[in-house]
C-alpha cells in the first residue's frame, strides 16, 4: 500500500471513532 491509501484509511477510521464519540446513540 502507498502512503496516500494509508492516510485515507486512517482518516476513515478517525471519522468512525469521532462519530461514535460525539454520537453515542449511533
mmCIF file with all atom_site columns, N, CA and C in Angstrom:
data_model
loop_
_atom_site.group_PDB
_atom_site.id
_atom_site.type_symbol
_atom_site.label_atom_id
_atom_site.label_alt_id
_atom_site.label_comp_id
_atom_site.label_asym_id
_atom_site.label_entity_id
_atom_site.label_seq_id
_atom_site.pdbx_PDB_ins_code
_atom_site.Cartn_x
_atom_site.Cartn_y
_atom_site.Cartn_z
_atom_site.occupancy
_atom_site.B_iso_or_equiv
_atom_site.pdbx_formal_charge
_atom_site.auth_seq_id
_atom_site.auth_comp_id
_atom_site.auth_asym_id
_atom_site.auth_atom_id
_atom_site.pdbx_PDB_model_num
ATOM 1  N N  . UNK A 1 1  ? 0.851   -1.203 0.000  1.00 0.00 ? 1  UNK A N  1
ATOM 2  C CA . UNK A 1 1  ? 0.000   0.000  0.000  1.00 0.00 ? 1  UNK A CA 1
ATOM 3  C C  . UNK A 1 1  ? 0.882   1.247  0.000  1.00 0.00 ? 1  UNK A C  1
ATOM 4  N N  . UNK A 1 2  ? 0.429   2.264  -0.718 1.00 0.00 ? 2  UNK A N  1
ATOM 5  C CA . UNK A 1 2  ? 1.205   3.502  -0.724 1.00 0.00 ? 2  UNK A CA 1
ATOM 6  C C  . UNK A 1 2  ? 0.750   4.417  0.412  1.00 0.00 ? 2  UNK A C  1
ATOM 7  N N  . UNK A 1 3  ? 1.461   5.514  0.574  1.00 0.00 ? 3  UNK A N  1
ATOM 8  C CA . UNK A 1 3  ? 1.192   6.398  1.711  1.00 0.00 ? 3  UNK A CA 1
ATOM 9  C C  . UNK A 1 3  ? -0.197  7.030  1.619  1.00 0.00 ? 3  UNK A C  1
ATOM 10 N N  . UNK A 1 4  ? -0.605  7.391  0.408  1.00 0.00 ? 4  UNK A N  1
ATOM 11 C CA . UNK A 1 4  ? -1.895  8.065  0.242  1.00 0.00 ? 4  UNK A CA 1
ATOM 12 C C  . UNK A 1 4  ? -3.039  7.157  0.676  1.00 0.00 ? 4  UNK A C  1
ATOM 13 N N  . UNK A 1 5  ? -2.983  5.894  0.306  1.00 0.00 ? 5  UNK A N  1
ATOM 14 C CA . UNK A 1 5  ? -4.056  4.975  0.682  1.00 0.00 ? 5  UNK A CA 1
ATOM 15 C C  . UNK A 1 5  ? -4.056  4.741  2.189  1.00 0.00 ? 5  UNK A C  1
ATOM 16 N N  . UNK A 1 6  ? -2.866  4.704  2.798  1.00 0.00 ? 6  UNK A N  1
ATOM 17 C CA . UNK A 1 6  ? -2.795  4.524  4.248  1.00 0.00 ? 6  UNK A CA 1
ATOM 18 C C  . UNK A 1 6  ? -3.418  5.715  4.962  1.00 0.00 ? 6  UNK A C  1
ATOM 19 N N  . UNK A 1 7  ? -3.112  6.924  4.487  1.00 0.00 ? 7  UNK A N  1
ATOM 20 C CA . UNK A 1 7  ? -3.673  8.131  5.104  1.00 0.00 ? 7  UNK A CA 1
ATOM 21 C C  . UNK A 1 7  ? -5.194  8.157  4.945  1.00 0.00 ? 7  UNK A C  1
ATOM 22 N N  . UNK A 1 8  ? -5.687  7.769  3.782  1.00 0.00 ? 8  UNK A N  1
ATOM 23 C CA . UNK A 1 8  ? -7.134  7.782  3.561  1.00 0.00 ? 8  UNK A CA 1
ATOM 24 C C  . UNK A 1 8  ? -7.827  6.795  4.494  1.00 0.00 ? 8  UNK A C  1
ATOM 25 N N  . UNK A 1 9  ? -7.206  5.629  4.721  1.00 0.00 ? 9  UNK A N  1
ATOM 26 C CA . UNK A 1 9  ? -7.783  4.659  5.648  1.00 0.00 ? 9  UNK A CA 1
ATOM 27 C C  . UNK A 1 9  ? -7.770  5.198  7.069  1.00 0.00 ? 9  UNK A C  1
ATOM 28 N N  . UNK A 1 10 ? -6.683  5.869  7.458  1.00 0.00 ? 10 UNK A N  1
ATOM 29 C CA . UNK A 1 10 ? -6.612  6.455  8.799  1.00 0.00 ? 10 UNK A CA 1
ATOM 30 C C  . UNK A 1 10 ? -7.700  7.504  8.976  1.00 0.00 ? 10 UNK A C  1
ATOM 31 N N  . UNK A 1 11 ? -7.932  8.312  7.945  1.00 0.00 ? 11 UNK A N  1
ATOM 32 C CA . UNK A 1 11 ? -8.973  9.341  8.029  1.00 0.00 ? 11 UNK A CA 1
ATOM 33 C C  . UNK A 1 11 ? -10.344 8.698  8.207  1.00 0.00 ? 11 UNK A C  1
ATOM 34 N N  . UNK A 1 12 ? -10.612 7.634  7.470  1.00 0.00 ? 12 UNK A N  1
ATOM 35 C CA . UNK A 1 12 ? -11.901 6.960  7.598  1.00 0.00 ? 12 UNK A CA 1
ATOM 36 C C  . UNK A 1 12 ? -12.078 6.391  9.000  1.00 0.00 ? 12 UNK A C  1
ATOM 37 N N  . UNK A 1 13 ? -11.016 5.780  9.546  1.00 0.00 ? 13 UNK A N  1
ATOM 38 C CA . UNK A 1 13 ? -11.094 5.234  10.900 1.00 0.00 ? 13 UNK A CA 1
ATOM 39 C C  . UNK A 1 13 ? -11.321 6.340  11.917 1.00 0.00 ? 13 UNK A C  1
ATOM 40 N N  . UNK A 1 14 ? -10.617 7.456  11.760 1.00 0.00 ? 14 UNK A N  1
ATOM 41 C CA . UNK A 1 14 ? -10.789 8.573  12.697 1.00 0.00 ? 14 UNK A CA 1
ATOM 42 C C  . UNK A 1 14 ? -12.212 9.111  12.623 1.00 0.00 ? 14 UNK A C  1
ATOM 43 N N  . UNK A 1 15 ? -12.781 9.188  11.439 1.00 0.00 ? 15 UNK A N  1
ATOM 44 C CA . UNK A 1 15 ? -14.151 9.680  11.303 1.00 0.00 ? 15 UNK A CA 1
ATOM 45 C C  . UNK A 1 15 ? -15.126 8.742  12.003 1.00 0.00 ? 15 UNK A C  1
ATOM 46 N N  . UNK A 1 16 ? -14.897 7.429  11.883 1.00 0.00 ? 16 UNK A N  1
ATOM 47 C CA . UNK A 1 16 ? -15.765 6.473  12.569 1.00 0.00 ? 16 UNK A CA 1
ATOM 48 C C  . UNK A 1 16 ? -15.642 6.609  14.080 1.00 0.00 ? 16 UNK A C  1
ATOM 49 N N  . UNK A 1 17 ? -14.397 6.753  14.570 1.00 0.00 ? 17 UNK A N  1
ATOM 50 C CA . UNK A 1 17 ? -14.163 6.860  16.011 1.00 0.00 ? 17 UNK A CA 1
ATOM 51 C C  . UNK A 1 17 ? -14.803 8.133  16.563 1.00 0.00 ? 17 UNK A C  1
ATOM 52 N N  . UNK A 1 18 ? -14.537 9.282  15.924 1.00 0.00 ? 18 UNK A N  1
ATOM 53 C CA . UNK A 1 18 ? -15.096 10.541 16.421 1.00 0.00 ? 18 UNK A CA 1
ATOM 54 C C  . UNK A 1 18 ? -16.613 10.554 16.262 1.00 0.00 ? 18 UNK A C  1
ATOM 55 N N  . UNK A 1 19 ? -17.124 9.920  15.224 1.00 0.00 ? 19 UNK A N  1
ATOM 56 C CA . UNK A 1 19 ? -18.577 9.843  15.053 1.00 0.00 ? 19 UNK A CA 1
ATOM 57 C C  . UNK A 1 19 ? -19.215 9.065  16.193 1.00 0.00 ? 19 UNK A C  1
ATOM 58 N N  . UNK A 1 20 ? -18.558 7.990  16.624 1.00 0.00 ? 20 UNK A N  1
ATOM 59 C CA . UNK A 1 20 ? -19.091 7.196  17.729 1.00 0.00 ? 20 UNK A CA 1
ATOM 60 C C  . UNK A 1 20 ? -18.987 7.972  19.043 1.00 0.00 ? 20 UNK A C  1
ATOM 61 N N  . UNK A 1 21 ? -17.920 8.769  19.188 1.00 0.00 ? 21 UNK A N  1
ATOM 62 C CA . UNK A 1 21 ? -17.740 9.529  20.433 1.00 0.00 ? 21 UNK A CA 1
ATOM 63 C C  . UNK A 1 21 ? -18.767 10.655 20.543 1.00 0.00 ? 21 UNK A C  1
ATOM 64 N N  . UNK A 1 22 ? -18.993 11.376 19.452 1.00 0.00 ? 22 UNK A N  1
ATOM 65 C CA . UNK A 1 22 ? -19.898 12.522 19.505 1.00 0.00 ? 22 UNK A CA 1
ATOM 66 C C  . UNK A 1 22 ? -21.353 12.113 19.300 1.00 0.00 ? 22 UNK A C  1
ATOM 67 N N  . UNK A 1 23 ? -21.587 10.877 18.842 1.00 0.00 ? 23 UNK A N  1
ATOM 68 C CA . UNK A 1 23 ? -22.958 10.380 18.686 1.00 0.00 ? 23 UNK A CA 1
ATOM 69 C C  . UNK A 1 23 ? -23.076 9.022  19.379 1.00 0.00 ? 23 UNK A C  1
ATOM 70 N N  . UNK A 1 24 ? -23.153 9.013  20.718 1.00 0.00 ? 24 UNK A N  1
ATOM 71 C CA . UNK A 1 24 ? -23.143 7.748  21.477 1.00 0.00 ? 24 UNK A CA 1
ATOM 72 C C  . UNK A 1 24 ? -24.298 6.832  21.096 1.00 0.00 ? 24 UNK A C  1
ATOM 73 N N  . UNK A 1 25 ? -25.441 7.411  20.679 1.00 0.00 ? 25 UNK A N  1
ATOM 74 C CA . UNK A 1 25 ? -26.606 6.586  20.365 1.00 0.00 ? 25 UNK A CA 1
ATOM 75 C C  . UNK A 1 25 ? -26.497 5.955  18.985 1.00 0.00 ? 25 UNK A C  1
ATOM 76 N N  . UNK A 1 26 ? -25.566 6.418  18.167 1.00 0.00 ? 26 UNK A N  1
ATOM 77 C CA . UNK A 1 26 ? -25.409 5.898  16.810 1.00 0.00 ? 26 UNK A CA 1
ATOM 78 C C  . UNK A 1 26 ? -24.820 4.491  16.843 1.00 0.00 ? 26 UNK A C  1
#
